[in-house]
Amino acid sequence: MTDILTITMNPAVDVFTSTANVRPTHKLRCGPALVHPGGGGINVARVLARLDVQALALYPAGGLTGGVLRKLLEAEGVPGRAVAIAGETRESFTVHDEGSGQDYRFVLPGPQLTGAEWQACLEAAVTVPVASGLAVASGSLPPGVPDDVYARLARRLATQGVRLALDTSGPALAAALEAGVYLVKPSLRELGDLTGAVLDTPARRLAACRSIVQAGRAEVVALSLGAEGALLVTGEGAWQAAALAVPVASTVGAGDSFLGALLAARCRGMGFDEALARGIAASAAALLASGTALCQRADFERLLPQVRVQPL
């Protein structure tokens, strides 16, 4: 039994380093590497664990990198269940340009999964008892996995009384919304792609989110607005919160931290306004950390009282 199940179809070992300036052709002398377990669902599980919510991270893993990923998760005390695959788990590489303050993210596609391998991930997901009835799937899909895999996952979990929160993009996101999910966390661009709407005003953004809820495609829409904060829309109401102004060490993992804290709050029975506040605090805390270190508990607790949530 776990409080929340996370599913990561395309996990990675995340490597983060920095250099004075990113320039072509030159050898770029980098600082020490920070190495963390990565992939959307795995990052969400790491945040949940820091907020005292038990999460089981389910993911495919193979090769030497897959072994490193398992050990990194164990070192953080995050329970995991690896589905064995023949391919080599990918690495992702991020370089922080100290001169500009920008992050350069190099993302590999991941190993080719066979039909038997990705279906084994679905089979494993539906056998996990989930106390809260909440699961989250987050991240991209590796080669070989069909675009409707999250839609299939949502339907199968529903037969077990488990609702799916989803953070992905493109055709995989569109297909899942046709099946219906509990929560979806699009960016502004992704919401525009989904609805075909022009989202240049707060009113239009709110209307686009409500259209997804009213159509039964998701019960909750958590719209990420980057530096503007976030908007949370349900059938019960809508709330918005501005982002907190903090020094930025790295932008990597802010969205995963937001989603993890939001779901931790819902798992504990908190209202949507409090869940949004906690998501904003966690995303700000993640900005303070280098690489994919994600939000730290002390930073989260310090920042939470600064968040202001406004009902709409």
PDB file of C-alpha atoms in Angstrom:
ATOM      1  CA  MET A   1       0.000   0.000   0.000  1.00  0.00           C
ATOM      2  CA  THR A   2       1.209   3.495  -0.877  1.00  0.00           C
ATOM      3  CA  ASP A   3      -0.360   6.925  -0.480  1.00  0.00           C
ATOM      4  CA  ILE A   4       0.238   7.991  -4.090  1.00  0.00           C
ATOM      5  CA  LEU A   5       1.544   6.071  -7.112  1.00  0.00           C
ATOM      6  CA  THR A   6       3.744   7.852  -9.652  1.00  0.00           C
ATOM      7  CA  ILE A   7       4.386   6.499 -13.148  1.00  0.00           C
ATOM      8  CA  THR A   8       7.365   7.629 -15.236  1.00  0.00           C
ATOM      9  CA  MET A   9       7.457   6.038 -18.680  1.00  0.00           C
ATOM     10  CA  ASN A  10      10.706   7.736 -19.701  1.00  0.00           C
ATOM     11  CA  PRO A  11      12.911   8.107 -16.605  1.00  0.00           C
ATOM     12  CA  ALA A  12      16.451   9.462 -16.683  1.00  0.00           C
ATOM     13  CA  VAL A  13      19.577   9.992 -14.708  1.00  0.00           C
ATOM     14  CA  ASP A  14      19.791  13.787 -14.600  1.00  0.00           C
ATOM     15  CA  VAL A  15      23.249  15.352 -14.773  1.00  0.00           C
ATOM     16  CA  PHE A  16      23.666  19.061 -14.022  1.00  0.00           C
ATOM     17  CA  THR A  17      26.804  21.170 -14.260  1.00  0.00           C
ATOM     18  CA  SER A  18      27.852  24.739 -14.982  1.00  0.00           C
ATOM     19  CA  THR A  19      30.379  26.563 -17.138  1.00  0.00           C
ATOM     20  CA  ALA A  20      31.441  30.187 -17.515  1.00  0.00           C
ATOM     21  CA  ASN A  21      29.890  30.593 -20.985  1.00  0.00           C
ATOM     22  CA  VAL A  22      28.247  28.216 -23.449  1.00  0.00           C
ATOM     23  CA  ARG A  23      29.986  28.732 -26.802  1.00  0.00           C
ATOM     24  CA  PRO A  24      30.245  26.622 -29.962  1.00  0.00           C
ATOM     25  CA  THR A  25      33.418  24.689 -30.942  1.00  0.00           C
ATOM     26  CA  HIS A  26      35.285  25.533 -27.711  1.00  0.00           C
ATOM     27  CA  LYS A  27      35.990  23.013 -24.993  1.00  0.00           C
ATOM     28  CA  LEU A  28      33.739  24.058 -22.127  1.00  0.00           C
ATOM     29  CA  ARG A  29      35.369  23.424 -18.770  1.00  0.00           C
ATOM     30  CA  CYS A  30      32.586  22.522 -16.373  1.00  0.00           C
ATOM     31  CA  GLY A  31      32.182  22.455 -12.633  1.00  0.00           C
ATOM     32  CA  PRO A  32      31.412  19.341 -10.554  1.00  0.00           C
ATOM     33  CA  ALA A  33      28.406  17.362 -11.737  1.00  0.00           C
ATOM     34  CA  LEU A  34      25.243  16.991  -9.682  1.00  0.00           C
ATOM     35  CA  VAL A  35      23.500  13.687 -10.394  1.00  0.00           C
ATOM     36  CA  HIS A  36      19.874  12.967  -9.445  1.00  0.00           C
ATOM     37  CA  PRO A  37      17.166  10.439 -10.345  1.00  0.00           C
ATOM     38  CA  GLY A  38      14.921  12.071 -12.913  1.00  0.00           C
ATOM     39  CA  GLY A  39      11.861  11.985 -15.085  1.00  0.00           C
ATOM     40  CA  GLY A  40       8.581  13.723 -14.242  1.00  0.00           C
ATOM     41  CA  GLY A  41       6.898  11.084 -12.087  1.00  0.00           C
ATOM     42  CA  ILE A  42      10.109  10.239 -10.250  1.00  0.00           C
ATOM     43  CA  ASN A  43      10.627  13.910  -9.425  1.00  0.00           C
ATOM     44  CA  VAL A  44       7.058  14.154  -8.134  1.00  0.00           C
ATOM     45  CA  ALA A  45       7.687  11.119  -5.911  1.00  0.00           C
ATOM     46  CA  ARG A  46      10.840  12.745  -4.539  1.00  0.00           C
ATOM     47  CA  VAL A  47       8.883  15.878  -3.614  1.00  0.00           C
ATOM     48  CA  LEU A  48       6.063  13.859  -2.044  1.00  0.00           C
ATOM     49  CA  ALA A  49       8.574  12.009   0.128  1.00  0.00           C
ATOM     50  CA  ARG A  50      10.010  15.315   1.387  1.00  0.00           C
ATOM     51  CA  LEU A  51       6.495  16.412   2.344  1.00  0.00           C
ATOM     52  CA  ASP A  52       5.888  13.203   4.309  1.00  0.00           C
ATOM     53  CA  VAL A  53       3.576  11.573   1.772  1.00  0.00           C
ATOM     54  CA  GLN A  54       4.510   8.003   0.894  1.00  0.00           C
ATOM     55  CA  ALA A  55       4.878   7.587  -2.848  1.00  0.00           C
ATOM     56  CA  LEU A  56       5.812   4.548  -4.916  1.00  0.00           C
ATOM     57  CA  ALA A  57       7.724   5.433  -8.086  1.00  0.00           C
ATOM     58  CA  LEU A  58       7.005   2.992 -10.907  1.00  0.00           C
ATOM     59  CA  TYR A  59       9.260   3.169 -13.958  1.00  0.00           C
ATOM     60  CA  PRO A  60      10.946   1.039 -16.665  1.00  0.00           C
ATOM     61  CA  ALA A  61      14.705   0.647 -16.260  1.00  0.00           C
ATOM     62  CA  GLY A  62      17.473  -1.118 -18.090  1.00  0.00           C
ATOM     63  CA  GLY A  63      21.242  -1.298 -18.552  1.00  0.00           C
ATOM     64  CA  LEU A  64      23.937   0.317 -16.440  1.00  0.00           C
ATOM     65  CA  THR A  65      22.121   3.649 -16.281  1.00  0.00           C
ATOM     66  CA  GLY A  66      18.995   1.896 -15.054  1.00  0.00           C
ATOM     67  CA  GLY A  67      21.031   0.459 -12.193  1.00  0.00           C
ATOM     68  CA  VAL A  68      22.350   3.915 -11.328  1.00  0.00           C
ATOM     69  CA  LEU A  69      18.800   5.263 -11.336  1.00  0.00           C
ATOM     70  CA  ARG A  70      17.635   2.604  -8.880  1.00  0.00           C
ATOM     71  CA  LYS A  71      20.531   3.350  -6.521  1.00  0.00           C
ATOM     72  CA  LEU A  72      19.906   7.105  -6.666  1.00  0.00           C
ATOM     73  CA  LEU A  73      16.271   6.595  -5.705  1.00  0.00           C
ATOM     74  CA  GLU A  74      17.242   4.280  -2.870  1.00  0.00           C
ATOM     75  CA  ALA A  75      19.724   6.864  -1.590  1.00  0.00           C
ATOM     76  CA  GLU A  76      16.897   9.404  -1.324  1.00  0.00           C
ATOM     77  CA  GLY A  77      14.669   6.924   0.486  1.00  0.00           C
ATOM     78  CA  VAL A  78      12.024   6.895  -2.256  1.00  0.00           C
ATOM     79  CA  PRO A  79      10.364   3.478  -2.710  1.00  0.00           C
ATOM     80  CA  GLY A  80      10.536   2.363  -6.325  1.00  0.00           C
ATOM     81  CA  ARG A  81       9.411  -0.477  -8.546  1.00  0.00           C
ATOM     82  CA  ALA A  82      11.470  -0.934 -11.702  1.00  0.00           C
ATOM     83  CA  VAL A  83      10.032  -2.787 -14.687  1.00  0.00           C
ATOM     84  CA  ALA A  84      12.951  -4.463 -16.462  1.00  0.00           C
ATOM     85  CA  ILE A  85      13.580  -3.486 -20.096  1.00  0.00           C
ATOM     86  CA  ALA A  86      16.269  -4.482 -22.576  1.00  0.00           C
ATOM     87  CA  GLY A  87      17.275  -0.931 -23.526  1.00  0.00           C
ATOM     88  CA  GLU A  88      19.545   1.460 -21.670  1.00  0.00           C
ATOM     89  CA  THR A  89      17.859   4.054 -19.472  1.00  0.00           C
ATOM     90  CA  ARG A  90      18.647   7.538 -20.786  1.00  0.00           C
ATOM     91  CA  GLU A  91      20.614  10.394 -19.308  1.00  0.00           C
ATOM     92  CA  SER A  92      19.578  14.034 -19.449  1.00  0.00           C
ATOM     93  CA  PHE A  93      22.188  16.765 -19.317  1.00  0.00           C
ATOM     94  CA  THR A  94      21.735  20.373 -18.185  1.00  0.00           C
ATOM     95  CA  VAL A  95      24.410  23.074 -18.318  1.00  0.00           C
ATOM     96  CA  HIS A  96      24.062  26.358 -16.453  1.00  0.00           C
ATOM     97  CA  ASP A  97      25.670  29.289 -18.283  1.00  0.00           C
ATOM     98  CA  GLU A  98      27.128  31.396 -15.490  1.00  0.00           C
ATOM     99  CA  GLY A  99      27.523  34.431 -17.733  1.00  0.00           C
ATOM    100  CA  SER A 100      23.910  34.669 -18.877  1.00  0.00           C
ATOM    101  CA  GLY A 101      22.248  32.801 -16.018  1.00  0.00           C
ATOM    102  CA  GLN A 102      20.488  30.571 -18.561  1.00  0.00           C
ATOM    103  CA  ASP A 103      20.066  26.788 -18.394  1.00  0.00           C
ATOM    104  CA  TYR A 104      20.739  24.686 -21.495  1.00  0.00           C
ATOM    105  CA  ARG A 105      18.872  21.374 -21.324  1.00  0.00           C
ATOM    106  CA  PHE A 106      19.908  18.448 -23.537  1.00  0.00           C
ATOM    107  CA  VAL A 107      17.212  15.747 -23.497  1.00  0.00           C
ATOM    108  CA  LEU A 108      17.734  12.345 -25.115  1.00  0.00           C
ATOM    109  CA  PRO A 109      14.749  10.401 -26.489  1.00  0.00           C
ATOM    110  CA  GLY A 110      15.115   7.347 -24.264  1.00  0.00           C
ATOM    111  CA  PRO A 111      15.286   3.635 -25.069  1.00  0.00           C
ATOM    112  CA  GLN A 112      12.982   1.878 -27.501  1.00  0.00           C
ATOM    113  CA  LEU A 113      10.353  -0.029 -25.512  1.00  0.00           C
ATOM    114  CA  THR A 114       8.748  -3.147 -26.910  1.00  0.00           C
ATOM    115  CA  GLY A 115       5.020  -3.726 -26.723  1.00  0.00           C
ATOM    116  CA  ALA A 116       5.528  -6.258 -23.964  1.00  0.00           C
ATOM    117  CA  GLU A 117       7.659  -3.783 -21.967  1.00  0.00           C
ATOM    118  CA  TRP A 118       5.299  -0.820 -21.966  1.00  0.00           C
ATOM    119  CA  GLN A 119       2.315  -3.068 -21.364  1.00  0.00           C
ATOM    120  CA  ALA A 120       4.156  -4.542 -18.368  1.00  0.00           C
ATOM    121  CA  CYS A 121       4.318  -1.021 -16.940  1.00  0.00           C
ATOM    122  CA  LEU A 122       0.534  -0.693 -17.216  1.00  0.00           C
ATOM    123  CA  GLU A 123       0.029  -4.111 -15.633  1.00  0.00           C
ATOM    124  CA  ALA A 124       2.311  -3.164 -12.746  1.00  0.00           C
ATOM    125  CA  ALA A 125       0.487   0.141 -12.196  1.00  0.00           C
ATOM    126  CA  VAL A 126      -2.945  -1.416 -11.752  1.00  0.00           C
ATOM    127  CA  THR A 127      -1.677  -3.933  -9.183  1.00  0.00           C
ATOM    128  CA  VAL A 128      -0.470  -1.270  -6.706  1.00  0.00           C
ATOM    129  CA  PRO A 129      -2.902  -0.553  -3.833  1.00  0.00           C
ATOM    130  CA  VAL A 130      -3.181   3.247  -3.518  1.00  0.00           C
ATOM    131  CA  ALA A 131      -4.574   4.541  -0.229  1.00  0.00           C
ATOM    132  CA  SER A 132      -5.519   8.008  -1.492  1.00  0.00           C
ATOM    133  CA  GLY A 133      -6.895   6.794  -4.806  1.00  0.00           C
ATOM    134  CA  LEU A 134      -4.492   9.167  -6.580  1.00  0.00           C
ATOM    135  CA  ALA A 135      -1.848   8.354  -9.174  1.00  0.00           C
ATOM    136  CA  VAL A 136       0.265  10.720 -11.241  1.00  0.00           C
ATOM    137  CA  ALA A 137       1.870  10.109 -14.620  1.00  0.00           C
ATOM    138  CA  SER A 138       4.379  12.705 -15.688  1.00  0.00           C
ATOM    139  CA  GLY A 139       6.891  13.183 -18.456  1.00  0.00           C
ATOM    140  CA  SER A 140       7.494  12.315 -22.076  1.00  0.00           C
ATOM    141  CA  LEU A 141       7.065   8.938 -23.764  1.00  0.00           C
ATOM    142  CA  PRO A 142      10.045   6.919 -25.010  1.00  0.00           C
ATOM    143  CA  PRO A 143      10.188   5.511 -28.531  1.00  0.00           C
ATOM    144  CA  GLY A 144       7.912   2.540 -29.113  1.00  0.00           C
ATOM    145  CA  VAL A 145       5.194   3.652 -26.691  1.00  0.00           C
ATOM    146  CA  PRO A 146       1.882   4.636 -28.338  1.00  0.00           C
ATOM    147  CA  ASP A 147       0.486   8.143 -27.905  1.00  0.00           C
ATOM    148  CA  ASP A 148      -2.614   6.796 -26.151  1.00  0.00           C
ATOM    149  CA  VAL A 149      -0.721   4.996 -23.363  1.00  0.00           C
ATOM    150  CA  TYR A 150      -1.776   7.530 -20.717  1.00  0.00           C
ATOM    151  CA  ALA A 151      -5.373   7.253 -21.915  1.00  0.00           C
ATOM    152  CA  ARG A 152      -5.160   3.479 -21.481  1.00  0.00           C
ATOM    153  CA  LEU A 153      -3.589   3.984 -18.066  1.00  0.00           C
ATOM    154  CA  ALA A 154      -6.357   6.352 -16.950  1.00  0.00           C
ATOM    155  CA  ARG A 155      -9.064   3.876 -17.972  1.00  0.00           C
ATOM    156  CA  ARG A 156      -7.375   0.919 -16.299  1.00  0.00           C
ATOM    157  CA  LEU A 157      -6.671   2.782 -13.076  1.00  0.00           C
ATOM    158  CA  ALA A 158     -10.299   3.927 -12.972  1.00  0.00           C
ATOM    159  CA  THR A 159     -11.410   0.297 -12.783  1.00  0.00           C
ATOM    160  CA  GLN A 160      -9.379   0.081  -9.545  1.00  0.00           C
ATOM    161  CA  GLY A 161     -10.891   3.263  -8.134  1.00  0.00           C
ATOM    162  CA  VAL A 162      -7.707   5.290  -8.771  1.00  0.00           C
ATOM    163  CA  ARG A 163      -7.809   8.738 -10.420  1.00  0.00           C
ATOM    164  CA  LEU A 164      -4.959   9.922 -12.628  1.00  0.00           C
ATOM    165  CA  ALA A 165      -3.210  13.292 -12.502  1.00  0.00           C
ATOM    166  CA  LEU A 166      -1.256  13.958 -15.688  1.00  0.00           C
ATOM    167  CA  ASP A 167       1.615  16.224 -16.683  1.00  0.00           C
ATOM    168  CA  THR A 168       2.673  15.637 -20.273  1.00  0.00           C
ATOM    169  CA  SER A 169       2.309  17.307 -23.659  1.00  0.00           C
ATOM    170  CA  GLY A 170       1.437  16.836 -27.321  1.00  0.00           C
ATOM    171  CA  PRO A 171      -0.581  13.907 -28.680  1.00  0.00           C
ATOM    172  CA  ALA A 172      -0.202  11.930 -25.423  1.00  0.00           C
ATOM    173  CA  LEU A 173      -1.896  14.743 -23.507  1.00  0.00           C
ATOM    174  CA  ALA A 174      -4.694  15.160 -26.053  1.00  0.00           C
ATOM    175  CA  ALA A 175      -5.443  11.428 -26.109  1.00  0.00           C
ATOM    176  CA  ALA A 176      -5.552  11.199 -22.316  1.00  0.00           C
ATOM    177  CA  LEU A 177      -8.008  14.084 -22.066  1.00  0.00           C
ATOM    178  CA  GLU A 178     -10.315  12.290 -24.466  1.00  0.00           C
ATOM    179  CA  ALA A 179     -10.367   9.407 -21.998  1.00  0.00           C
ATOM    180  CA  GLY A 180     -10.770  11.778 -19.047  1.00  0.00           C
ATOM    181  CA  VAL A 181      -8.396  12.308 -16.126  1.00  0.00           C
ATOM    182  CA  TYR A 182      -8.624  13.705 -12.612  1.00  0.00           C
ATOM    183  CA  LEU A 183      -6.113  16.527 -12.988  1.00  0.00           C
ATOM    184  CA  VAL A 184      -4.086  17.979 -15.823  1.00  0.00           C
ATOM    185  CA  LYS A 185      -1.246  20.509 -15.560  1.00  0.00           C
ATOM    186  CA  PRO A 186      -0.743  22.218 -18.928  1.00  0.00           C
ATOM    187  CA  SER A 187       1.452  25.174 -19.727  1.00  0.00           C
ATOM    188  CA  LEU A 188      -0.109  28.203 -21.392  1.00  0.00           C
ATOM    189  CA  ARG A 189       1.108  27.023 -24.793  1.00  0.00           C
ATOM    190  CA  GLU A 190      -0.234  23.507 -24.231  1.00  0.00           C
ATOM    191  CA  LEU A 191      -3.615  24.874 -23.147  1.00  0.00           C
ATOM    192  CA  GLY A 192      -3.783  26.937 -26.325  1.00  0.00           C
ATOM    193  CA  ASP A 193      -2.986  23.880 -28.419  1.00  0.00           C
ATOM    194  CA  LEU A 194      -5.660  21.851 -26.641  1.00  0.00           C
ATOM    195  CA  THR A 195      -8.455  24.386 -26.882  1.00  0.00           C
ATOM    196  CA  GLY A 196      -7.529  26.333 -30.002  1.00  0.00           C
ATOM    197  CA  ALA A 197      -8.215  29.516 -28.052  1.00  0.00           C
ATOM    198  CA  VAL A 198      -6.257  32.766 -27.965  1.00  0.00           C
ATOM    199  CA  LEU A 199      -5.106  33.069 -24.350  1.00  0.00           C
ATOM    200  CA  ASP A 200      -3.933  36.655 -24.182  1.00  0.00           C
ATOM    201  CA  THR A 201      -6.080  37.733 -21.219  1.00  0.00           C
ATOM    202  CA  PRO A 202      -6.830  36.272 -17.765  1.00  0.00           C
ATOM    203  CA  ALA A 203     -10.512  35.923 -18.695  1.00  0.00           C
ATOM    204  CA  ARG A 204      -9.714  33.864 -21.787  1.00  0.00           C
ATOM    205  CA  ARG A 205      -7.341  31.631 -19.828  1.00  0.00           C
ATOM    206  CA  LEU A 206     -10.000  31.008 -17.212  1.00  0.00           C
ATOM    207  CA  ALA A 207     -12.596  30.243 -19.879  1.00  0.00           C
ATOM    208  CA  ALA A 208     -10.259  27.784 -21.616  1.00  0.00           C
ATOM    209  CA  CYS A 209      -9.623  25.927 -18.356  1.00  0.00           C
ATOM    210  CA  ARG A 210     -13.333  25.810 -17.579  1.00  0.00           C
ATOM    211  CA  SER A 211     -14.078  24.427 -21.049  1.00  0.00           C
ATOM    212  CA  ILE A 212     -11.901  21.385 -20.277  1.00  0.00           C
ATOM    213  CA  VAL A 213     -13.614  20.815 -16.932  1.00  0.00           C
ATOM    214  CA  GLN A 214     -17.113  21.298 -18.325  1.00  0.00           C
ATOM    215  CA  ALA A 215     -16.407  18.847 -21.152  1.00  0.00           C
ATOM    216  CA  GLY A 216     -15.453  16.176 -18.606  1.00  0.00           C
ATOM    217  CA  ARG A 217     -11.905  15.917 -19.936  1.00  0.00           C
ATOM    218  CA  ALA A 218     -10.415  16.689 -16.504  1.00  0.00           C
ATOM    219  CA  GLU A 219     -11.897  17.407 -13.099  1.00  0.00           C
ATOM    220  CA  VAL A 220      -9.109  19.847 -12.244  1.00  0.00           C
ATOM    221  CA  VAL A 221      -6.945  22.060 -14.471  1.00  0.00           C
ATOM    222  CA  ALA A 222      -3.762  23.448 -12.921  1.00  0.00           C
ATOM    223  CA  LEU A 223      -2.521  25.988 -15.448  1.00  0.00           C
ATOM    224  CA  SER A 224       1.164  26.798 -15.101  1.00  0.00           C
ATOM    225  CA  LEU A 225       1.916  30.444 -15.937  1.00  0.00           C
ATOM    226  CA  GLY A 226       5.647  30.472 -15.210  1.00  0.00           C
ATOM    227  CA  ALA A 227       6.718  33.791 -13.750  1.00  0.00           C
ATOM    228  CA  GLU A 228       3.042  34.839 -13.500  1.00  0.00           C
ATOM    229  CA  GLY A 229       2.180  32.010 -11.094  1.00  0.00           C
ATOM    230  CA  ALA A 230      -0.633  29.517 -11.628  1.00  0.00           C
ATOM    231  CA  LEU A 231      -4.385  29.158 -12.042  1.00  0.00           C
ATOM    232  CA  LEU A 232      -6.395  26.272 -10.570  1.00  0.00           C
ATOM    233  CA  VAL A 233      -9.852  25.529 -11.956  1.00  0.00           C
ATOM    234  CA  THR A 234     -12.384  22.884 -10.876  1.00  0.00           C
ATOM    235  CA  GLY A 235     -16.119  22.397 -11.121  1.00  0.00           C
ATOM    236  CA  GLU A 236     -16.362  23.973  -7.662  1.00  0.00           C
ATOM    237  CA  GLY A 237     -14.477  27.189  -8.371  1.00  0.00           C
ATOM    238  CA  ALA A 238     -11.257  28.821  -9.520  1.00  0.00           C
ATOM    239  CA  TRP A 239      -8.244  30.271  -7.756  1.00  0.00           C
ATOM    240  CA  GLN A 240      -5.127  32.111  -8.854  1.00  0.00           C
ATOM    241  CA  ALA A 241      -1.811  32.831  -7.170  1.00  0.00           C
ATOM    242  CA  ALA A 242       1.134  34.946  -8.216  1.00  0.00           C
ATOM    243  CA  ALA A 243       4.622  33.478  -8.316  1.00  0.00           C
ATOM    244  CA  LEU A 244       7.008  34.357  -5.502  1.00  0.00           C
ATOM    245  CA  ALA A 245      10.047  36.471  -6.342  1.00  0.00           C
ATOM    246  CA  VAL A 246      13.109  34.434  -5.361  1.00  0.00           C
ATOM    247  CA  PRO A 247      16.726  34.184  -6.592  1.00  0.00           C
ATOM    248  CA  VAL A 248      16.895  31.599  -9.376  1.00  0.00           C
ATOM    249  CA  ALA A 249      19.644  28.993  -9.201  1.00  0.00           C
ATOM    250  CA  SER A 250      17.931  26.700 -11.727  1.00  0.00           C
ATOM    251  CA  THR A 251      14.491  26.472 -13.338  1.00  0.00           C
ATOM    252  CA  VAL A 252      14.693  22.685 -13.689  1.00  0.00           C
ATOM    253  CA  GLY A 253      12.132  20.767 -11.629  1.00  0.00           C
ATOM    254  CA  ALA A 254       9.911  23.695 -10.620  1.00  0.00           C
ATOM    255  CA  GLY A 255       6.873  22.200 -12.347  1.00  0.00           C
ATOM    256  CA  ASP A 256       7.404  18.776 -10.767  1.00  0.00           C
ATOM    257  CA  SER A 257       7.753  20.409  -7.351  1.00  0.00           C
ATOM    258  CA  PHE A 258       4.519  22.351  -7.936  1.00  0.00           C
ATOM    259  CA  LEU A 259       2.611  19.193  -8.825  1.00  0.00           C
ATOM    260  CA  GLY A 260       4.071  17.150  -5.973  1.00  0.00           C
ATOM    261  CA  ALA A 261       3.122  19.710  -3.333  1.00  0.00           C
ATOM    262  CA  LEU A 262      -0.340  20.215  -4.808  1.00  0.00           C
ATOM    263  CA  LEU A 263      -1.048  16.476  -4.749  1.00  0.00           C
ATOM    264  CA  ALA A 264       0.380  16.120  -1.247  1.00  0.00           C
ATOM    265  CA  ALA A 265      -2.169  18.667  -0.075  1.00  0.00           C
ATOM    266  CA  ARG A 266      -5.042  16.916  -1.830  1.00  0.00           C
ATOM    267  CA  CYS A 267      -3.900  13.576  -0.426  1.00  0.00           C
ATOM    268  CA  ARG A 268      -4.270  15.077   3.058  1.00  0.00           C
ATOM    269  CA  GLY A 269      -7.761  16.391   2.298  1.00  0.00           C
ATOM    270  CA  MET A 270      -6.834  20.069   2.007  1.00  0.00           C
ATOM    271  CA  GLY A 271      -8.911  22.421  -0.101  1.00  0.00           C
ATOM    272  CA  PHE A 272      -7.951  23.493  -3.578  1.00  0.00           C
ATOM    273  CA  ASP A 273      -6.928  26.956  -2.413  1.00  0.00           C
ATOM    274  CA  GLU A 274      -4.451  25.511   0.085  1.00  0.00           C
ATOM    275  CA  ALA A 275      -3.240  22.997  -2.502  1.00  0.00           C
ATOM    276  CA  LEU A 276      -2.501  25.837  -4.936  1.00  0.00           C
ATOM    277  CA  ALA A 277      -0.638  27.778  -2.254  1.00  0.00           C
ATOM    278  CA  ARG A 278       1.541  24.783  -1.496  1.00  0.00           C
ATOM    279  CA  GLY A 279       2.243  24.219  -5.164  1.00  0.00           C
ATOM    280  CA  ILE A 280       3.384  27.820  -5.598  1.00  0.00           C
ATOM    281  CA  ALA A 281       5.626  27.622  -2.522  1.00  0.00           C
ATOM    282  CA  ALA A 282       7.212  24.375  -3.702  1.00  0.00           C
ATOM    283  CA  SER A 283       7.876  25.680  -7.208  1.00  0.00           C
ATOM    284  CA  ALA A 284       9.556  28.780  -5.764  1.00  0.00           C
ATOM    285  CA  ALA A 285      11.616  26.610  -3.421  1.00  0.00           C
ATOM    286  CA  ALA A 286      12.778  24.531  -6.405  1.00  0.00           C
ATOM    287  CA  LEU A 287      14.139  27.654  -8.094  1.00  0.00           C
ATOM    288  CA  LEU A 288      16.530  28.109  -5.180  1.00  0.00           C
ATOM    289  CA  ALA A 289      18.151  24.703  -5.734  1.00  0.00           C
ATOM    290  CA  SER A 290      20.772  23.853  -8.355  1.00  0.00           C
ATOM    291  CA  GLY A 291      20.047  21.248 -10.994  1.00  0.00           C
ATOM    292  CA  THR A 292      17.252  18.790 -10.264  1.00  0.00           C
ATOM    293  CA  ALA A 293      17.647  18.948  -6.498  1.00  0.00           C
ATOM    294  CA  LEU A 294      13.979  20.068  -6.444  1.00  0.00           C
ATOM    295  CA  CYS A 295      12.329  21.872  -3.541  1.00  0.00           C
ATOM    296  CA  GLN A 296      13.775  21.459  -0.070  1.00  0.00           C
ATOM    297  CA  ARG A 297      11.423  21.124   2.895  1.00  0.00           C
ATOM    298  CA  ALA A 298      12.899  24.042   4.861  1.00  0.00           C
ATOM    299  CA  ASP A 299      12.624  26.429   1.889  1.00  0.00           C
ATOM    300  CA  PHE A 300       9.063  25.278   1.204  1.00  0.00           C
ATOM    301  CA  GLU A 301       7.946  25.919   4.777  1.00  0.00           C
ATOM    302  CA  ARG A 302       9.644  29.321   4.859  1.00  0.00           C
ATOM    303  CA  LEU A 303       8.035  30.467   1.612  1.00  0.00           C
ATOM    304  CA  LEU A 304       4.528  29.080   2.146  1.00  0.00           C
ATOM    305  CA  PRO A 305       3.283  31.965   4.368  1.00  0.00           C
ATOM    306  CA  GLN A 306       4.219  34.419   1.602  1.00  0.00           C
ATOM    307  CA  VAL A 307       1.816  32.911  -0.958  1.00  0.00           C
ATOM    308  CA  ARG A 308      -1.462  34.720  -1.579  1.00  0.00           C
ATOM    309  CA  VAL A 309      -4.302  32.834  -3.229  1.00  0.00           C
ATOM    310  CA  GLN A 310      -7.208  34.752  -4.725  1.00  0.00           C
ATOM    311  CA  PRO A 311     -10.582  33.140  -5.521  1.00  0.00           C
ATOM    312  CA  LEU A 312     -12.068  34.057  -8.896  1.00  0.00           C
TER     313      LEU A 312
END
